[in-house]
CSV table of C-alpha atoms in Angstrom, one decimal:
chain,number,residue,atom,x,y,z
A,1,UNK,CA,24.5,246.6,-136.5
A,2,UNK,CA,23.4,247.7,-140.0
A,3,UNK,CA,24.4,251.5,-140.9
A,4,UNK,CA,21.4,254.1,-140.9
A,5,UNK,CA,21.0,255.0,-144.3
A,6,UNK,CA,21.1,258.2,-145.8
A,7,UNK,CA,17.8,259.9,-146.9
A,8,UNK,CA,16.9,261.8,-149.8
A,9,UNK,CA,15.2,265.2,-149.9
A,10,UNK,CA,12.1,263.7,-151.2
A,11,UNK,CA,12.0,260.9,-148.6
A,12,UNK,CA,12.3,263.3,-145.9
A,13,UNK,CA,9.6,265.3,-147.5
A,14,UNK,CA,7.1,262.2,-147.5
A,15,UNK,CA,8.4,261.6,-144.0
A,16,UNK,CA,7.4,265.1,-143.0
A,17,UNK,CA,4.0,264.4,-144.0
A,18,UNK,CA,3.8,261.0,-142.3
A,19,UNK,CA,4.7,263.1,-138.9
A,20,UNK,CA,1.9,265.7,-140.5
A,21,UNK,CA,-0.9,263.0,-140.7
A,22,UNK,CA,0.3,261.5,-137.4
A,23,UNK,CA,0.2,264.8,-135.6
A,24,UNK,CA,-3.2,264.8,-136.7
A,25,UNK,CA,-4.0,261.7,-135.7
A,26,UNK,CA,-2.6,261.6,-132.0
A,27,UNK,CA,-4.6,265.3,-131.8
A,28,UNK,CA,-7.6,263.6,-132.5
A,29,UNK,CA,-8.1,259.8,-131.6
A,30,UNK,CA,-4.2,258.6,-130.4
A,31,UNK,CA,-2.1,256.2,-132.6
A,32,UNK,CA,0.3,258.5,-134.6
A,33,UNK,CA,2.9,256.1,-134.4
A,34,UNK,CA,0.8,253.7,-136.6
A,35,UNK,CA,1.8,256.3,-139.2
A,36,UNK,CA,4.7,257.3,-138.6
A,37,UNK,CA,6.9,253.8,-137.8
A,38,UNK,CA,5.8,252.5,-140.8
A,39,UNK,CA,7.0,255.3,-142.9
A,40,UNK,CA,10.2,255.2,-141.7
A,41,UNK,CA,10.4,251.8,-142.2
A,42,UNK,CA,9.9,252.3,-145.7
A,43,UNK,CA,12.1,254.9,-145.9
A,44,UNK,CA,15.0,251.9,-145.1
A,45,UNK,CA,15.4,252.2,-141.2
A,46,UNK,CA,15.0,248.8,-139.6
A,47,UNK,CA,12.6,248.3,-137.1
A,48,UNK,CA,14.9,249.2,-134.2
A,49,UNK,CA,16.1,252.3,-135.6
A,50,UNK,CA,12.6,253.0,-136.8
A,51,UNK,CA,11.3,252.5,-133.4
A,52,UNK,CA,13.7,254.6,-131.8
A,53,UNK,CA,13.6,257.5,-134.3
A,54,UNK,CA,9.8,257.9,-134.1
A,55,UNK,CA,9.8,258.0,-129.8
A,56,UNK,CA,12.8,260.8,-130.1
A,57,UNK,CA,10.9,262.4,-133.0
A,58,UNK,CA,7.1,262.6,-131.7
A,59,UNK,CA,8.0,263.7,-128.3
A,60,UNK,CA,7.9,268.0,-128.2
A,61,UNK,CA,4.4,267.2,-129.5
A,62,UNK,CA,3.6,264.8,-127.1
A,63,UNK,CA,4.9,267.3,-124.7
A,64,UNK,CA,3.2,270.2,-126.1
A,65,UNK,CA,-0.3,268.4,-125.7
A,66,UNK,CA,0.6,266.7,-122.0
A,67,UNK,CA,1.8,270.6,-120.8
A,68,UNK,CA,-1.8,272.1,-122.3
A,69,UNK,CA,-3.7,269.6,-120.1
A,70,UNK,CA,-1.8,269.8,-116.9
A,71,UNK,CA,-4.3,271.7,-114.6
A,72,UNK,CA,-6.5,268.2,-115.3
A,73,UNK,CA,-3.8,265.8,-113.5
A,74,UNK,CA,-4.9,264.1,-110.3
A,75,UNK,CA,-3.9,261.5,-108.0
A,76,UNK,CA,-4.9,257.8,-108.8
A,77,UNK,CA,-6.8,256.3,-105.8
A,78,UNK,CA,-3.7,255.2,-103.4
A,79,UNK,CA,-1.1,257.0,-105.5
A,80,UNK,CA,-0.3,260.7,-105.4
A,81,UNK,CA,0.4,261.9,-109.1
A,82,UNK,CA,4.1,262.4,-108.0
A,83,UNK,CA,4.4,258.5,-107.3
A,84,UNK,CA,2.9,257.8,-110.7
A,85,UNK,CA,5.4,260.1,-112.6
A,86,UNK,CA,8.4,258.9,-111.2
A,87,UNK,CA,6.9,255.2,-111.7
A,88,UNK,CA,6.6,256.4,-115.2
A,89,UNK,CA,10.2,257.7,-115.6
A,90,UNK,CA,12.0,254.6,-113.9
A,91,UNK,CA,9.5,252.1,-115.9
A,92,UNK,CA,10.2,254.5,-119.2
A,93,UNK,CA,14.2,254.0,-118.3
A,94,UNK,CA,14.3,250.3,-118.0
A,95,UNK,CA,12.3,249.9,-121.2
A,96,UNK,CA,14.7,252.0,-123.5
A,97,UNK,CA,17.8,250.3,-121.8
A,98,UNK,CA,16.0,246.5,-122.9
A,99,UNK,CA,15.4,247.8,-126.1
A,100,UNK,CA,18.6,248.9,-126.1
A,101,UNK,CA,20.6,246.1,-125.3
A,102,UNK,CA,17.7,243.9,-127.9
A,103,UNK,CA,19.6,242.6,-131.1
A,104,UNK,CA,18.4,244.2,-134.1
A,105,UNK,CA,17.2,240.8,-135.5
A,106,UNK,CA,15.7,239.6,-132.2
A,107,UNK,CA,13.6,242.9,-132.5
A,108,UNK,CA,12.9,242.6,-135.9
A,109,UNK,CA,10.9,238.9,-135.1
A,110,UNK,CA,9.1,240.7,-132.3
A,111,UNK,CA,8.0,243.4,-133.6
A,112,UNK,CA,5.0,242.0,-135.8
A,113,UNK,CA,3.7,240.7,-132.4
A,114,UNK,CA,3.9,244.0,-130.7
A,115,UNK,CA,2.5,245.4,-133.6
A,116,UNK,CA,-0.3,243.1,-133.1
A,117,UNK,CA,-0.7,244.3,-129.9
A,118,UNK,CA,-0.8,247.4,-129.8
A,119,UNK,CA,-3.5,247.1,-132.3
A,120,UNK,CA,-5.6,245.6,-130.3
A,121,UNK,CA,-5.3,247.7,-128.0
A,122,UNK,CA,-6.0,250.5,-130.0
A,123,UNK,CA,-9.0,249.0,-131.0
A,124,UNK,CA,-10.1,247.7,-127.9
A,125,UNK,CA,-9.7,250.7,-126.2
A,126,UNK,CA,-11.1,253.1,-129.6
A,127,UNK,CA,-14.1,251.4,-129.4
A,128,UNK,CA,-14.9,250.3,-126.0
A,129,UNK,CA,-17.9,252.5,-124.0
A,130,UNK,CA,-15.9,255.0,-121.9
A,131,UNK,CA,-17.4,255.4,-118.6
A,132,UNK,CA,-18.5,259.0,-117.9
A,133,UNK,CA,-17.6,258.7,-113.9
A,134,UNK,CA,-14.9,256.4,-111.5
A,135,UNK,CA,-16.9,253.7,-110.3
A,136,UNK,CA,-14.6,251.4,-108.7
A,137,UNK,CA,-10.8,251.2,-107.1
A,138,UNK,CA,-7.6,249.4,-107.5
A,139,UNK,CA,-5.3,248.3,-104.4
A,140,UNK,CA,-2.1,250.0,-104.1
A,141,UNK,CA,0.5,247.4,-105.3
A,142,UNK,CA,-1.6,246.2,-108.0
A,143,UNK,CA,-1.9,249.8,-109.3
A,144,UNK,CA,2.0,250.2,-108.8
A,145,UNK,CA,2.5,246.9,-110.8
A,146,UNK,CA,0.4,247.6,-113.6
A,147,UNK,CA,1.8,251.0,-114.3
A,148,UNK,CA,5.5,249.9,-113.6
A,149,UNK,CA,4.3,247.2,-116.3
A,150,UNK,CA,2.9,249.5,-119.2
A,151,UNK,CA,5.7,252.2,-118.3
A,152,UNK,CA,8.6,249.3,-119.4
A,153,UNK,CA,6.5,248.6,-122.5
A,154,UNK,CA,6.2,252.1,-123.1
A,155,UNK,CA,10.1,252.9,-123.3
A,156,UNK,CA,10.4,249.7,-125.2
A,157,UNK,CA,7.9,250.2,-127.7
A,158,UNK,CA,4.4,251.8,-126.5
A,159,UNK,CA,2.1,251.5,-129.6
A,160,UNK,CA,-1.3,251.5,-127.5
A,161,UNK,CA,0.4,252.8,-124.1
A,162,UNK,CA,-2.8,255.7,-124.2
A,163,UNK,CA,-6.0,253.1,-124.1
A,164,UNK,CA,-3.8,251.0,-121.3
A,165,UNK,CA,-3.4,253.9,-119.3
A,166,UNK,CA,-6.8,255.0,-119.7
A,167,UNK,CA,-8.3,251.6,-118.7
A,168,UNK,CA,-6.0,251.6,-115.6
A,169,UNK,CA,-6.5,255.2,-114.7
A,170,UNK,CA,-10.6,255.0,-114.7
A,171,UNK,CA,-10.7,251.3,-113.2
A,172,UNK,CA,-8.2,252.9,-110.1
A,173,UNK,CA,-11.1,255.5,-110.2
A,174,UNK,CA,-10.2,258.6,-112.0
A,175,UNK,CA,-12.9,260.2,-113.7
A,176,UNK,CA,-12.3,260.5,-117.5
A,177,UNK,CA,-11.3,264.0,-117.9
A,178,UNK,CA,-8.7,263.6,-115.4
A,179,UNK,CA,-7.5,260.3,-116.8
A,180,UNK,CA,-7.1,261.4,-119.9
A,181,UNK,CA,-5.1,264.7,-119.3
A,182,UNK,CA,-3.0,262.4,-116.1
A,183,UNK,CA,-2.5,259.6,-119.1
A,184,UNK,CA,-0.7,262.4,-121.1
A,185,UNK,CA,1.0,263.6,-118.5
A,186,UNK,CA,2.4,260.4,-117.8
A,187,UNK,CA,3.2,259.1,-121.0
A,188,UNK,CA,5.1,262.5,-121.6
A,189,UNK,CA,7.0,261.4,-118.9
A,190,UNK,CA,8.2,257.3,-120.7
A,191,UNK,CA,8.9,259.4,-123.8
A,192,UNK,CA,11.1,261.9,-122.4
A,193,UNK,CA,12.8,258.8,-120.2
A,194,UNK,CA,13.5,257.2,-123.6
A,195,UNK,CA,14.3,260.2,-125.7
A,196,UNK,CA,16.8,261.0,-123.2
A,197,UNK,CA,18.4,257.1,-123.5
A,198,UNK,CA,17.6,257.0,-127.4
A,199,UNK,CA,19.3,260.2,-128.3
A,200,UNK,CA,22.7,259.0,-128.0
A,201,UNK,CA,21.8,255.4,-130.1
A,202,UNK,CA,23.9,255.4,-133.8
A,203,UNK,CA,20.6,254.2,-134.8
A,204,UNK,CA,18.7,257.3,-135.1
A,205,UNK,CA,17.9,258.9,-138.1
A,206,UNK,CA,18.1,262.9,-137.2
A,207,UNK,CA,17.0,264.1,-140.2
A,208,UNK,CA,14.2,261.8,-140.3
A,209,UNK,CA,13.3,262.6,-136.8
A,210,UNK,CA,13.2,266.2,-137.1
A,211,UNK,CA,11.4,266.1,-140.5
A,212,UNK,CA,8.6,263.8,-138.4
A,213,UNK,CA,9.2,266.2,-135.5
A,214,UNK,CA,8.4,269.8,-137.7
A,215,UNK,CA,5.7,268.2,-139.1
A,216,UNK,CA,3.9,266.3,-136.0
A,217,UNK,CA,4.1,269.8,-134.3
A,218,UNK,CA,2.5,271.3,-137.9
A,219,UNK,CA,-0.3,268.4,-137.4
A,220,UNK,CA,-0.8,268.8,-133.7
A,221,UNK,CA,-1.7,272.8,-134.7
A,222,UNK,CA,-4.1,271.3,-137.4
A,223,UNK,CA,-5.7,268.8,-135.4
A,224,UNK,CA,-6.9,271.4,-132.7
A,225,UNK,CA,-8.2,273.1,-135.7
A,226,UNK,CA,-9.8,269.8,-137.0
A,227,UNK,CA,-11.2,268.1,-133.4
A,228,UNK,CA,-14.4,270.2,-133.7
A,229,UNK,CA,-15.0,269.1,-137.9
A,230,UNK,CA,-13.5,265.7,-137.9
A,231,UNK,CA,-15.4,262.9,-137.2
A,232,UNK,CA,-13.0,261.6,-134.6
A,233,UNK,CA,-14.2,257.8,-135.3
A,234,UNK,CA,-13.4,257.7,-138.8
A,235,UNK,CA,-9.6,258.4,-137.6
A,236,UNK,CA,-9.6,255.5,-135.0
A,237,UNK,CA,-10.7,253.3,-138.1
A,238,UNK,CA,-8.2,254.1,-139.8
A,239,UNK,CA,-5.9,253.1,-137.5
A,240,UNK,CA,-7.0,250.0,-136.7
A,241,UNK,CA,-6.7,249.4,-140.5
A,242,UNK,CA,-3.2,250.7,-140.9
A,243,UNK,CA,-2.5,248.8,-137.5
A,244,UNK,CA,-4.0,245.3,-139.3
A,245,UNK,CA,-2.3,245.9,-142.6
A,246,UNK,CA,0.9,246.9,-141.1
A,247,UNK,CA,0.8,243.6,-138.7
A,248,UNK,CA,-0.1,241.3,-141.7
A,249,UNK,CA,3.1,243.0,-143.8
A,250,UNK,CA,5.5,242.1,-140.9
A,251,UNK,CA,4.6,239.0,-140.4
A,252,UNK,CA,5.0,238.4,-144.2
A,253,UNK,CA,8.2,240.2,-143.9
């Protein structure tokens, strides 16, 4: 398995503003690790370690932002919230062990797929009419399924975890406030499952992760500052390009 290189002060300076920018962005329309895993990707990491790096590295901010919303959470129709965190957790586990145990190379083929995904699901999901109330229900198993589904995806690699957790959540009839702060909640808790698996991988890059870590918390500050004066759709468009541009280079790559 290829050595994590070692990274200049002025690499870890532009990485610091990636993980400024993609504070930013997750503060105001989701997709911060559209920035981010491409900068450290051009910083040398390969795709596994970048992938790894930016989980470990985004999550106190993630954190910050699910802890702030907390008194939003709610059940999901047959599911207590309780049920749904510790799907979350278990599904967040068995996603960083498969990634894991994934040969660098075999990941490296993937990832221009998941890429793709996750950009479509980004845009899909940036774009789509949000419904202002719940309106319908989802059985109990399939519920269970689908989130034990997008929590594995979510350790593994989660680009677009947000807009398929928002689509579940208000479809199993949450109401959009509470889906949204339950989504964080919940993707807090795949993060932390793979941060805590991650974090002992010779992969990671620490001083890239807590040069994207200082200044993702730095962005988060700024995007509360910016939510109110930032057209939020002019982010989410620029995601969607970075997303397109950045699947096009992998599968040149």
């Amino acid at each position: 398995m290829p050595p994590v290189p070692p990274l200049e002060l002025h690499t870890i300076v532009l990485i610091a503003a990636a993980g400024l920018f993609a504070g930013v962005q997750n503060a105001l329309a989701g997709g911060g690790s559209f920035i981010t895993f491409p900068a450290l990707l051009l910083a040398g990491l390969n795709p596994l370690a970048a992938n790894m790096t930016s989980t470990i590295a985004m999550f106190p901010s993630q954190a910050t932002s699910a802890v702030a919303g907390r008194k939003l959470v709610d059940d999901v129709g047959p599911l207590t919230f309780r049920q749904m965190f510790l799907i979350s957790v278990v599904g967040g586990v068995l996603g960083a062990i498969l990634l894991r145990i994934t040969p660098p190379t075999f990941f490296a083929r993937l990832v221009p797929w998941l890429v793709l995904f996750a950009t479509s699901m980004f845009a899909w999901g940036a774009f789509r009419k949000q419904p202002m109330h719940a309106a319908s229900s989802m059985p109990k198993g399939v519920l269970v399924l689908v989130q034990s589904c997008i929590a594995i995806y979510g350790g593994y690699f989660g680009g677009g975890i947000g807009f398929l957790m928002l689509a579940a959540l208000t479809i199993a009839g949450q109401q959009i406030r509470a889906a949204t702060a339950t989504k964080n909640m919940l993707a807090m808790a795949m993060n932390a499952a793979a941060t805590a698996i991650f974090a002992f991988s010779s992969l990671i890059s620490w001083p890239a992760a807590l040069a994207l870590c200082a200044g993702g918390i730095a962005g988060g500050l700024a995007g509360s500052w910016l939510i109110y004066r930032l057209p939020p759709r002019l982010m989410r468009i620029f995601v969607v390009i970075v997303g397109a541009l950045l699947t096009v280079y992998m599968f040149l790559r």
